[in-house]
Coordinates of C-alpha atoms in Angstrom, one line a residue:
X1381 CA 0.0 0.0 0.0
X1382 CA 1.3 3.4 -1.0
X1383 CA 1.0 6.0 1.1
X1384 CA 0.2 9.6 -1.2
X1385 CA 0.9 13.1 -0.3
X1386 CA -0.6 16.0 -2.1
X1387 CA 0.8 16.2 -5.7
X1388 CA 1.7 12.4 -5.5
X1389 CA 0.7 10.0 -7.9
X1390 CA 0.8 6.4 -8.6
X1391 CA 0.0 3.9 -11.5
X1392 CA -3.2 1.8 -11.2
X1393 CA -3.7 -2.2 -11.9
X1394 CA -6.0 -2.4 -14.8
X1395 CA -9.5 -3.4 -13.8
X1396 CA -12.1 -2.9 -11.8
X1397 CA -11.2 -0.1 -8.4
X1398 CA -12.9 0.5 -5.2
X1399 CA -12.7 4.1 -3.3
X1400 CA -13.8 4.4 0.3
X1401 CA -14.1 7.6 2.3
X1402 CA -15.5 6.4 5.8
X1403 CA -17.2 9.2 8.2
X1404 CA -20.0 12.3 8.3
X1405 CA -19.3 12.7 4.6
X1406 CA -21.4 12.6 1.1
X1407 CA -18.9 11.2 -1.7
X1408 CA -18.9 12.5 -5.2
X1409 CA -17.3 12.0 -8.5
X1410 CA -17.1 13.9 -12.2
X1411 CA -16.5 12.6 -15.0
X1412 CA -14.2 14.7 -17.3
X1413 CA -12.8 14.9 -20.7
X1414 CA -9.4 16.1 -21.9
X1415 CA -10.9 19.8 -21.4
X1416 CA -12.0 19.4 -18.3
X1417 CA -15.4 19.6 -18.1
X1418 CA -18.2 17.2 -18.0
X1419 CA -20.1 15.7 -21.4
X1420 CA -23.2 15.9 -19.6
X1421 CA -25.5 16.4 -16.0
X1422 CA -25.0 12.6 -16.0
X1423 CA -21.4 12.9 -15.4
X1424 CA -22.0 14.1 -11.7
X1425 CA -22.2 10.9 -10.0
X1426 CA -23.8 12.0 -6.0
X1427 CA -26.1 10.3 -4.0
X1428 CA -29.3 11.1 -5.5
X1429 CA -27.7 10.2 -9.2
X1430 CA -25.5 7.4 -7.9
X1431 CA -24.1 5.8 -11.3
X1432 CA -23.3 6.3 -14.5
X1433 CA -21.3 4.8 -17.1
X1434 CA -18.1 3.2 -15.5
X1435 CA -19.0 4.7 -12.0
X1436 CA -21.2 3.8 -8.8
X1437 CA -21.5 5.0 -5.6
X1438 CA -22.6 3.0 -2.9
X1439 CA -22.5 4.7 0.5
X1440 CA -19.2 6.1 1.1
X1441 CA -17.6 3.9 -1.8
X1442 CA -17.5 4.9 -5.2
X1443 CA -16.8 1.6 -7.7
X1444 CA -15.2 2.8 -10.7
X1445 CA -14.1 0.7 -13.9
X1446 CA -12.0 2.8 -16.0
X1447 CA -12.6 0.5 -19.1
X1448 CA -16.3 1.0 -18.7
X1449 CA -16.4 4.9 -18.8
X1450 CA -18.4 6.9 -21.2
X1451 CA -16.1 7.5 -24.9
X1452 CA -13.7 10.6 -24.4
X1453 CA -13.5 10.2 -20.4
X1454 CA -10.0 10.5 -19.2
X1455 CA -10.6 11.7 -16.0
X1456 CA -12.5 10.6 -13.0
X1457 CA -12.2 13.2 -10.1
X1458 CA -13.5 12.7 -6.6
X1459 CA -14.9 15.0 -3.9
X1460 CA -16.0 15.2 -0.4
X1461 CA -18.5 17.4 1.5
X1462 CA -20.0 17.2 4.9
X1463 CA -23.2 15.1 5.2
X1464 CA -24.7 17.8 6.8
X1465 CA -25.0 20.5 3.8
X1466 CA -23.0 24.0 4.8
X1467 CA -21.1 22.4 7.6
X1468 CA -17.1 23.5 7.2
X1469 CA -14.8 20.4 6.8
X1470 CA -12.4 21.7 9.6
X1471 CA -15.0 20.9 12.4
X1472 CA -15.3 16.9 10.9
X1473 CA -12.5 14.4 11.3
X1474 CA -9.9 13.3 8.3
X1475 CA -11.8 12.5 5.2
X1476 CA -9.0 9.5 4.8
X1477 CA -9.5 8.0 1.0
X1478 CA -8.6 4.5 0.5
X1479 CA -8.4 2.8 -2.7
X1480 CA -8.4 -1.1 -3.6
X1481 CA -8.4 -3.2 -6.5
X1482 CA -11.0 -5.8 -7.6
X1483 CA -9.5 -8.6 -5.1
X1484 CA -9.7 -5.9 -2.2
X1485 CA -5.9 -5.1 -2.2
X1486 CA -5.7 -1.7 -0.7
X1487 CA -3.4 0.2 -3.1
X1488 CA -3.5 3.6 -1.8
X1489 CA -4.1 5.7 1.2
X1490 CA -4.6 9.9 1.4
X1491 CA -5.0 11.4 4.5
X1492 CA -4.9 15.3 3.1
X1493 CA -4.2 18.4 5.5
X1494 CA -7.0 19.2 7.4
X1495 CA -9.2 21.8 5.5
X1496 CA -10.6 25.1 7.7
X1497 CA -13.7 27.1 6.5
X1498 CA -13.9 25.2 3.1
X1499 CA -17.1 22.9 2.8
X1500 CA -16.0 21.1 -0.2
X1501 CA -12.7 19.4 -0.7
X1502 CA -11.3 17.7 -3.9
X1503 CA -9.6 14.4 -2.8
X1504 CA -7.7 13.1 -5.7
X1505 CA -8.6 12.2 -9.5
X1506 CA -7.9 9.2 -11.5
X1507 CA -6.4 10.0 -14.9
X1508 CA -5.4 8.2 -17.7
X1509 CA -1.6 9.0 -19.4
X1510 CA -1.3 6.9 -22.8
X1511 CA -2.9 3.4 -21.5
X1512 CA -2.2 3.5 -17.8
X1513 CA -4.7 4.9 -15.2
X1514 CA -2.5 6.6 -12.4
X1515 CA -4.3 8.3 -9.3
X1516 CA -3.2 11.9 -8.0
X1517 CA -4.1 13.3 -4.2
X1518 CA -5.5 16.9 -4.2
X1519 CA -6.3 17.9 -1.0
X1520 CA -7.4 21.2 -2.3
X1521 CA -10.7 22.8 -0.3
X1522 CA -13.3 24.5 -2.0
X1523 CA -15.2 27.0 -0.5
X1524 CA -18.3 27.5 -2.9
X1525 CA -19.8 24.2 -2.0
X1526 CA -21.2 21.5 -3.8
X1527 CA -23.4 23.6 -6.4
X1528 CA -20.3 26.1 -7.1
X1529 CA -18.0 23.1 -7.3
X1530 CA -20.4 21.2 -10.4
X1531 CA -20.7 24.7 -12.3
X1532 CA -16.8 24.9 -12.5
X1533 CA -16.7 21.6 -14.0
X1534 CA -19.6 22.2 -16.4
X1535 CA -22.5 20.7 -14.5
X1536 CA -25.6 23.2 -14.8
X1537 CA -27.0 24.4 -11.5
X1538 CA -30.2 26.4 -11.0
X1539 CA -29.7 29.1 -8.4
X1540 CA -33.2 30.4 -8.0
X1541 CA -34.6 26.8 -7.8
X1542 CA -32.0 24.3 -6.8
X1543 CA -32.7 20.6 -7.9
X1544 CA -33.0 18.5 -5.1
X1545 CA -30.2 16.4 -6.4
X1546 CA -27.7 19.2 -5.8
X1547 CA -27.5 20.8 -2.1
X1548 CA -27.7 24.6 -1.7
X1549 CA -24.2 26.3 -1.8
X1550 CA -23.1 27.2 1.4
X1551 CA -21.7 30.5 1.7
X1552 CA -18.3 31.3 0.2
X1553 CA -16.2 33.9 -1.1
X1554 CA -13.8 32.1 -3.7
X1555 CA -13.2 28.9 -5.0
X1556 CA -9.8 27.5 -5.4
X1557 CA -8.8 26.3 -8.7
X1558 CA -10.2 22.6 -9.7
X1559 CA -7.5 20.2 -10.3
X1560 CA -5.6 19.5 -13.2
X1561 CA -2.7 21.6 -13.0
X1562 CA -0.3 19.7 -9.6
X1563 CA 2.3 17.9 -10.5
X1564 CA 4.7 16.0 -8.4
X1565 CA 7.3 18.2 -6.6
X1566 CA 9.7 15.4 -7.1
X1567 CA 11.5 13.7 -9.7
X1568 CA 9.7 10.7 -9.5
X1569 CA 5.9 9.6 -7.0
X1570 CA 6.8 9.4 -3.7
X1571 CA 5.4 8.7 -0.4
X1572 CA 6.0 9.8 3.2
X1573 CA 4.5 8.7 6.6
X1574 CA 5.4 8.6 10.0
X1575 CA 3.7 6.4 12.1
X1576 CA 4.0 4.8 15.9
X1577 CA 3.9 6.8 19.4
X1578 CA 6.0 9.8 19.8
X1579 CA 7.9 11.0 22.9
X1580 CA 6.8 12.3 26.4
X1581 CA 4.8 15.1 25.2
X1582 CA 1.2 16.7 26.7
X1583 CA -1.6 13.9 25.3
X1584 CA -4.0 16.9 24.7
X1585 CA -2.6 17.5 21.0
X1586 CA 0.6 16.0 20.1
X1587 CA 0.2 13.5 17.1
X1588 CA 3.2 11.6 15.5
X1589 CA 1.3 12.6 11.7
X1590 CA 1.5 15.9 10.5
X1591 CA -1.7 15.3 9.7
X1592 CA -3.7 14.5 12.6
X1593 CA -7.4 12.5 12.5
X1594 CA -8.6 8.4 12.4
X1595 CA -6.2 6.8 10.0
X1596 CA -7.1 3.1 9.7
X1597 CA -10.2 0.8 10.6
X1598 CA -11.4 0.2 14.4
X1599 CA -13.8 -2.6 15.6
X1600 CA -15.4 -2.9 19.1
X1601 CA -17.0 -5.6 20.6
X1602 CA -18.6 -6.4 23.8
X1603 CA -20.0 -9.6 25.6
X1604 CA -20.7 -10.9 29.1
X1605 CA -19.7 -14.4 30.6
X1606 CA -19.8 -15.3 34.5
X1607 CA -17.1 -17.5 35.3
X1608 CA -16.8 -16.0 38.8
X1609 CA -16.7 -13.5 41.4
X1610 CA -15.3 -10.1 40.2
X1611 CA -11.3 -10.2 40.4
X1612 CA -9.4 -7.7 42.9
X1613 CA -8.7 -4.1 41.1
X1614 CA -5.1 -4.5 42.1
X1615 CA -3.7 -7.5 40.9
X1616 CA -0.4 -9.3 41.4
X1617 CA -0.1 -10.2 38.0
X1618 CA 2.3 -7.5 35.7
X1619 CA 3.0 -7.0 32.4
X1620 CA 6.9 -6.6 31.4
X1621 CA 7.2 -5.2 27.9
X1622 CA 9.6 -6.5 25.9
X1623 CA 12.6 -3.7 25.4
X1624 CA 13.5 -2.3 22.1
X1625 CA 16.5 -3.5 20.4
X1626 CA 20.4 -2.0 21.3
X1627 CA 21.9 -0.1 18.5
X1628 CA 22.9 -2.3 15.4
X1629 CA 25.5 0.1 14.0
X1630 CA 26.3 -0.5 10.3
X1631 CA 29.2 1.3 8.5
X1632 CA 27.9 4.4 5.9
X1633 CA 29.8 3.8 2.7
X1634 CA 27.1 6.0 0.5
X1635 CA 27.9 9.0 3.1
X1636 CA 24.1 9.1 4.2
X1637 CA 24.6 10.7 7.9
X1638 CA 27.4 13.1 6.2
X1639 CA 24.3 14.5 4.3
X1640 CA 21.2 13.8 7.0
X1641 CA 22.9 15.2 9.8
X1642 CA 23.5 18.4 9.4
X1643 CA 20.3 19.1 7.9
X1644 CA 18.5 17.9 11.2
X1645 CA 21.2 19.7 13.5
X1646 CA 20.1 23.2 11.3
X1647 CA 16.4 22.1 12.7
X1648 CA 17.2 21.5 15.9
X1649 CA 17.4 18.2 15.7
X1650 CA 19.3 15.4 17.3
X1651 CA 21.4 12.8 14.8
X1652 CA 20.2 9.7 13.8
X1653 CA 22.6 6.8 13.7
X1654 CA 22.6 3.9 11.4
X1655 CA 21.2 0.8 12.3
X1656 CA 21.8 -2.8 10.7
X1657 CA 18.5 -3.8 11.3
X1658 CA 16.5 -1.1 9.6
X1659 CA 19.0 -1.0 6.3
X1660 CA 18.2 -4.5 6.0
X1661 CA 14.4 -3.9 5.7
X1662 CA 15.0 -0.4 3.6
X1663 CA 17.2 -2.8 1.7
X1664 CA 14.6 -6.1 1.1
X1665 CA 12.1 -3.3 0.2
X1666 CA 14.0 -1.2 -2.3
X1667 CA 15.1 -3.9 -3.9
X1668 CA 11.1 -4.9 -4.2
X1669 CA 9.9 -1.9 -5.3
X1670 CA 12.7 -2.3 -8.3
X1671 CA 11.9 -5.4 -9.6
X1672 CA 7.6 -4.8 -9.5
X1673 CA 8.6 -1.3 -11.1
X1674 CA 6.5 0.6 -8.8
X1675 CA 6.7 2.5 -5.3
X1676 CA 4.6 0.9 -2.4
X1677 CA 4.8 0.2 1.1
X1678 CA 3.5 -3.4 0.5
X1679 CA 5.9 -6.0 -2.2
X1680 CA 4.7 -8.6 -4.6
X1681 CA 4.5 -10.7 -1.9
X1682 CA 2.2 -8.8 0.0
X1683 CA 5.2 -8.1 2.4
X1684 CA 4.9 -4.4 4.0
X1685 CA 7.5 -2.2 4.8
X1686 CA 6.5 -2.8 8.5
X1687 CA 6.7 -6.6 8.4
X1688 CA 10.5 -6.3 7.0
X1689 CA 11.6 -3.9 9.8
X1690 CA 9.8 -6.3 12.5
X1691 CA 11.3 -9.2 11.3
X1692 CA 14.9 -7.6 11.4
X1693 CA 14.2 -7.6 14.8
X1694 CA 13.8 -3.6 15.7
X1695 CA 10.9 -3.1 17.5
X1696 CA 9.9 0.6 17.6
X1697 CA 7.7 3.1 19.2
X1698 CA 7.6 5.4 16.3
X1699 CA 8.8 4.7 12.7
X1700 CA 8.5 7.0 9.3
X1701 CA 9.4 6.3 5.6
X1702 CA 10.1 7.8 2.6
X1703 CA 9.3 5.8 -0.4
X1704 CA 11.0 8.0 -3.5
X1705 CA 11.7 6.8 -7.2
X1706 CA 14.0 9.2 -9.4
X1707 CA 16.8 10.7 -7.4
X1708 CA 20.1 8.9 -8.7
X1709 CA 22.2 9.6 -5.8
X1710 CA 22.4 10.3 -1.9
X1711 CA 22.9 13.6 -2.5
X1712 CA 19.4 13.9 -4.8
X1713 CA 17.6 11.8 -2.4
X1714 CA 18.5 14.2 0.6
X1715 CA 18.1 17.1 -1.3
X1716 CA 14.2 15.9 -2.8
X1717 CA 13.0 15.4 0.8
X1718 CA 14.4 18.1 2.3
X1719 CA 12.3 20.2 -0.8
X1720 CA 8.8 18.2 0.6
X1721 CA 7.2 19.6 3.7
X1722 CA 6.2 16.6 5.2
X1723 CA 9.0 14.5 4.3
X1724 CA 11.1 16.9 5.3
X1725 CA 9.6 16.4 8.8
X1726 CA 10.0 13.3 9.0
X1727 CA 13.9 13.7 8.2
X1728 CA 14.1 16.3 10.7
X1729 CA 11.8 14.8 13.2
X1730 CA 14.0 14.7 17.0
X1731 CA 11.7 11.9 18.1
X1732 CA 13.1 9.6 15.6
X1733 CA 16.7 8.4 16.4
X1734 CA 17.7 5.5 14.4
X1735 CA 18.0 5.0 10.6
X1736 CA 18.3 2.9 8.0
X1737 CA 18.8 3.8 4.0
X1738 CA 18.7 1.9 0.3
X1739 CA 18.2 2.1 -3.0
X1740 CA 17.6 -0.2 -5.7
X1741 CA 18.1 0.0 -9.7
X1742 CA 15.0 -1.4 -11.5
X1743 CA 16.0 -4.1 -14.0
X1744 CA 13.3 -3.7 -16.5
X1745 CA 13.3 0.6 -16.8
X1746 CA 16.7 1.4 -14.9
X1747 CA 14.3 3.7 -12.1
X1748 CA 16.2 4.0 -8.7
X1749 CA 13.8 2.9 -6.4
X1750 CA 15.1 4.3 -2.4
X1751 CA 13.6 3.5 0.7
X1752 CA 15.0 5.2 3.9
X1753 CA 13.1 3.8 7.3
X1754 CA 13.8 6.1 10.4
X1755 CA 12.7 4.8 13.8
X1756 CA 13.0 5.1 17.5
X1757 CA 13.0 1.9 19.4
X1758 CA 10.3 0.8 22.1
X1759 CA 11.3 0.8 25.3
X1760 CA 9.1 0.0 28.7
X1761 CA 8.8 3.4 29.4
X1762 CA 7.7 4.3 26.0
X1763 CA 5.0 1.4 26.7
X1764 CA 4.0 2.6 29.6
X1765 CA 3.3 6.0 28.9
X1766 CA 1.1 5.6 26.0
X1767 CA -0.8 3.3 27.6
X1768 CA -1.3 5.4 30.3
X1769 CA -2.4 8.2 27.9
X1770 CA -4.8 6.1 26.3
X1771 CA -6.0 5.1 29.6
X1772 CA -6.1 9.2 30.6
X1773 CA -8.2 10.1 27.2
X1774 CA -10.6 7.3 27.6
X1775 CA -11.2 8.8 31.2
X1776 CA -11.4 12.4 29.8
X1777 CA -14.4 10.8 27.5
X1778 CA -16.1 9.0 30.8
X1779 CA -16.1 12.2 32.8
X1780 CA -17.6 14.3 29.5
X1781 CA -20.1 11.4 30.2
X1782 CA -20.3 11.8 33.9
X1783 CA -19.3 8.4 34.4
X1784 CA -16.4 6.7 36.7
X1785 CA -13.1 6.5 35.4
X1786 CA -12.3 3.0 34.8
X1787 CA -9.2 1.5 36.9
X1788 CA -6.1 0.1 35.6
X1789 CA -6.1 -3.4 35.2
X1790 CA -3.1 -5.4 35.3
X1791 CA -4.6 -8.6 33.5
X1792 CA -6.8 -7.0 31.4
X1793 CA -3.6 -5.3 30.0
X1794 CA -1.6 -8.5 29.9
X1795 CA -4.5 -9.3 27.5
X1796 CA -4.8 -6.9 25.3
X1797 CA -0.9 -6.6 25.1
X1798 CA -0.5 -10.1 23.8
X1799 CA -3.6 -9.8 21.4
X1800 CA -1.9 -6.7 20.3
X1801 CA 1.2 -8.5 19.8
X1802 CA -0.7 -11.9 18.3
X1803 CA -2.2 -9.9 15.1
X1804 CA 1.1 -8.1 14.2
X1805 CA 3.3 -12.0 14.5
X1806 CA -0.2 -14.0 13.1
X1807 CA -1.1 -10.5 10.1
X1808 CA -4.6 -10.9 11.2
X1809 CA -6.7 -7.7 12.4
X1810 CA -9.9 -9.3 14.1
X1811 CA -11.6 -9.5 18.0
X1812 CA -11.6 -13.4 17.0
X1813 CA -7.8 -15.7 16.5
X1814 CA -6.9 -17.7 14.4
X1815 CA -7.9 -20.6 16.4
X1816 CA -11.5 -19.2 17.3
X1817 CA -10.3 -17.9 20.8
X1818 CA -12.1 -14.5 21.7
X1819 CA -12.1 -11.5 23.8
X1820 CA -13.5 -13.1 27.3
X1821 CA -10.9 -16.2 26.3
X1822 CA -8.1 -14.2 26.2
X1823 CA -8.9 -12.5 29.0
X1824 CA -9.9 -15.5 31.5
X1825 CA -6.4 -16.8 30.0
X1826 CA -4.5 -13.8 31.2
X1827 CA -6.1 -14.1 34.8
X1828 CA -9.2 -12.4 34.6
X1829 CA -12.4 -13.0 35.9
X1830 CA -14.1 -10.6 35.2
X1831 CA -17.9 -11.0 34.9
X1832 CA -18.7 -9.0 31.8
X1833 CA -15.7 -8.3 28.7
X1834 CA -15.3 -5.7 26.0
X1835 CA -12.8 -4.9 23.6
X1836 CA -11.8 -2.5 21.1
X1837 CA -9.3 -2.7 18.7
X1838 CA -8.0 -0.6 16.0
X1839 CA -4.7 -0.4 13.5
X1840 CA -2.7 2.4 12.0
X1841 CA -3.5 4.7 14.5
X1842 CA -0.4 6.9 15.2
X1843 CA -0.8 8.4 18.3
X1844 CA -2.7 8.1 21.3
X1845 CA -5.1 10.8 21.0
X1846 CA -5.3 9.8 17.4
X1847 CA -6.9 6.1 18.3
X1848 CA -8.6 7.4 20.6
X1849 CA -10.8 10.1 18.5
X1850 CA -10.9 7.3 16.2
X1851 CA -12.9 5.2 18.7
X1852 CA -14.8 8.0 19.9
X1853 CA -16.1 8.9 16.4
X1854 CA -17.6 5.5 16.1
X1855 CA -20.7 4.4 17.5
X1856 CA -20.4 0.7 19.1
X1857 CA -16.4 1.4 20.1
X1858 CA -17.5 4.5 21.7
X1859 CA -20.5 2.6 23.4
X1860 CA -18.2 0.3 25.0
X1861 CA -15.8 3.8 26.2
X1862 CA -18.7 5.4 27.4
X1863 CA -20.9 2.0 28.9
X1864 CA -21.4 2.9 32.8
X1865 CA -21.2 -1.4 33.6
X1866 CA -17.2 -1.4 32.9
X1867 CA -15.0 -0.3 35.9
X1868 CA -11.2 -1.5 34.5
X1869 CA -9.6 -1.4 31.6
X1870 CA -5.8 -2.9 30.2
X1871 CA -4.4 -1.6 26.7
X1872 CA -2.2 -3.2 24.6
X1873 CA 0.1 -1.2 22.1
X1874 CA 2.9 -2.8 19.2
X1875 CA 4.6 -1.2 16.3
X1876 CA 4.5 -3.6 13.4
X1877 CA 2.8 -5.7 11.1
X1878 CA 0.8 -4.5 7.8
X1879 CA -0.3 -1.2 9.3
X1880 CA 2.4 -0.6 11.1
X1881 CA 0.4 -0.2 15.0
X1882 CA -2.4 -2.3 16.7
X1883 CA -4.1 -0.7 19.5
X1884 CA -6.3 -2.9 21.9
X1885 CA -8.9 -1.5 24.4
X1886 CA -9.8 -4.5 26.9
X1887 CA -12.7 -3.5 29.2
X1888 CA -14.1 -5.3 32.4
X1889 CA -16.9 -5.3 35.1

């Protein structure tokens, strides 16, 4: 899965493709041809005209088939406004795209800058260059709403008497331009993402994303089962997380930290060091984007970028990547993400202390593919503290409530800890294991006994507060936050797997 940034692009299987903007938000789509504009009304696809040729919206999904579009369509771009017409994106969480092929393969995720005042905002577009379909994030907001947004791309609009097919414009004073004219600030597509928990910092806004809101899927579930009397709230049992790994130095023949360093010293930054481990993953992946020809945090295989770096052995608190094609040398590579804002943060970022760096030629085009991973390891205290903030803005959301805060639980967290740990080793993300074991298992395994179990998990997540709000914004994992029967809690936290985090909520009563 490839990870875009506005202006980023990136070449699309042939088939069938699935786009999926979960949350308070109506999904659109136009239909354009090489000037731009719509052929026809029927080129707005919304959700009181929800198909046309090539295109159907379902929900928050849009299913498009590029082969299937109308003759002289080269252009399929795709917008977002608030479910409730006039309301300004700012006050709504991330309208995160996601994009699949026809087996379900996510190829693609956007999370664009959060917008402000604007109450439309123009997500990315699929385009056609010779005979490959590519995508493009925008993350451009558009302040004339809906109505203004279809005029601009040729869709009539009736002020005095507004169709009920198209909302009423909320109120605005410009648009922004409609897309078509970004390009790629970089020699080649490239992605960049930091992910994980970040240092000791306040838990009331700090996020490890420069771009802050839910990032990946969350499931709750709840159930009761009486094996018992309630346990003590104070435990013997305790959990001992396992410590992140010792520096793995590895020599720096290309000259990386001659060129990183200084650049994060002029930000204030601390230097990174090389590490073994993480230039053996950076390595594996470069050398996977080469031979498929294409940037992507997941190979061939279906190995992530996330799964290499575990296996290596480095487990981390906080990890970011860049994922570049076109820069030919160190020097290039640098100099590209120091040029990008938000890879430029991640090079820069003084929460990330360890680093590891590659590149790969492809054999088929001669692309340099380069993959640079930059990490901090996990250690107890790391652990500790984000569970404890997870714990302390769950409690924030009880009190809201005017309900208890729920009490630390020591094998409630030794179960969600190991389940957290059991989908990144097992690459499963579900309340039920492999072997059919579930939530009140696990936890009557750990210790527990509990009368009445809930759980919440989620993955991707890359901060505390970020999970959190992620939970919070859906209804049955924030009816199992907010349910006045649970009096403990444990959470379980691990950097890894296909995501790259799984969070755990384990509730008891």
């Amino acid at each position: 899965m490839s990870e875009l940034v506005p202006g980023g692009n990136l070449p699309l299987p042939g088939g069938p493709l699935t786009l999926r903007v979960p949350g308070p938000f109506d999904v659109s789509a136009l239909v354009t041809g090489a000037r731009g504009k719509v052929g026809g009304d029927a080129d707005f696809v919304f959700y009181n005209q929800p198909a046309a040729p090539g295109v159907r919206l379902r929900g928050d999904t849009l299913s498009v088939d590029p082969a299937r579009l109308r003759a002289g369509a080269v252009r399929v771009t795709v917008a977002v406004s608030a479910a409730e017409p006039g309301t300004p994106l700012g006050r709504l969480p991330a309208a995160t795209l996601r994009v699949s092929d026809g087996q379900g393969r996510t190829l693609a995720r956007f999370e664009p800058p959060r917008p402000g005042p604007e109450t439309v905002l123009l997500l990315a577009e699929l385009y056609r260059r010779g005979d490959v379909w590519k995508i493009r994030a925008i993350g451009q907001g558009y302040a004339d709403g809906l109505a203004g947004l279809a005029r601009d791309f040729g869709v009539e609009v009736n002020d005095d008497a507004p169709p009920p097919a198209v909302p009423r414009p909320a109120a605005g004073t410009n648009a922004l331009p409609p897309p078509g004219g970004r390009t790629t600030p970089a020699p080649g597509p490239a992605t960049s993402r930091r992910s994980g928990i970040g240092p000791a910092a306040p838990i009331s806004g700090r996020s490890a994303s420069p771009t802050p809101g839910p990032a990946a899927p969350v499931s709750g579930r709840t159930n009761s089962r009486a094996p018992g009397p309630a346990a003590s709230p104070t435990p013997s049992r305790t959990v001992s997380p396992t410590p992140g790994p010792a520096v793995s130095p590895v020599s720096d023949p290309e000259g990386y930290l001659v060129l990183v360093n200084p650049a994060r010293a002029r930000a204030g930054a601390p230097p990174v060091v090389l590490d073994a481990r993480l230039a053996a993953a950076a390595r594996a992946h470069a050398a996977s984007m080469a031979e498929a020809g294409r940037l992507g945090t997941e190979g061939q295989d279906g190995t992530s970028l996330h799964q290499r770096i575990t296996a290596a052995g480095f487990a981390y608190a906080t990890v970011g990547e860049h994922l570049v094609s076109g820069p030919r040398t160190p020097a290039e590579f640098v100099a590209y993400c120091l040029r990008t804002e938000q890879a430029r943060r991640t090079l820069q970022d003084p929460a990330l202390t360890h680093a590891g760096l590659a590149y790969a030629i492809g054999p088929r085009t001669g692309d340099t593919y380069w993959t640079a991973v930059w990490a901090r390891p996990l250690t107890p205290e790391d652990l500790a503290r984000t569970r404890a903030d997870v714990v302390e803005l769950t409690n924030r959301e009880r009190g809201r409530a005017r309900l208890a805060p729920l009490a630390v639980d020591g094998w409630l967290t030794a179960a969600a800890q190991a389940h957290s740990a059991d989908m990144v080793a097992r690459d499963f993300y579900s309340h039920t294991s492999p072997e059919g074991t579930q939530p009140w298992d696990r936890a009557a395994a750990a210790g527990s006994r509990r009368r009445t179990i809930g759980e919440n998990i989620a993955c991707g997540q890359r901060s505390a507060a970020e999970v959190v709000e992620g939970w919070m914004n859906s209804p049955g994992h924030r009816a199992n936050i907010l349910k006045p029967d649970f009096t403990h809690i444990g959470v379980g936290f691990v950097g890894g797997g296909r995501t790259g985090t799984y969070w755990t909520q384990l509730f008891g009563a």
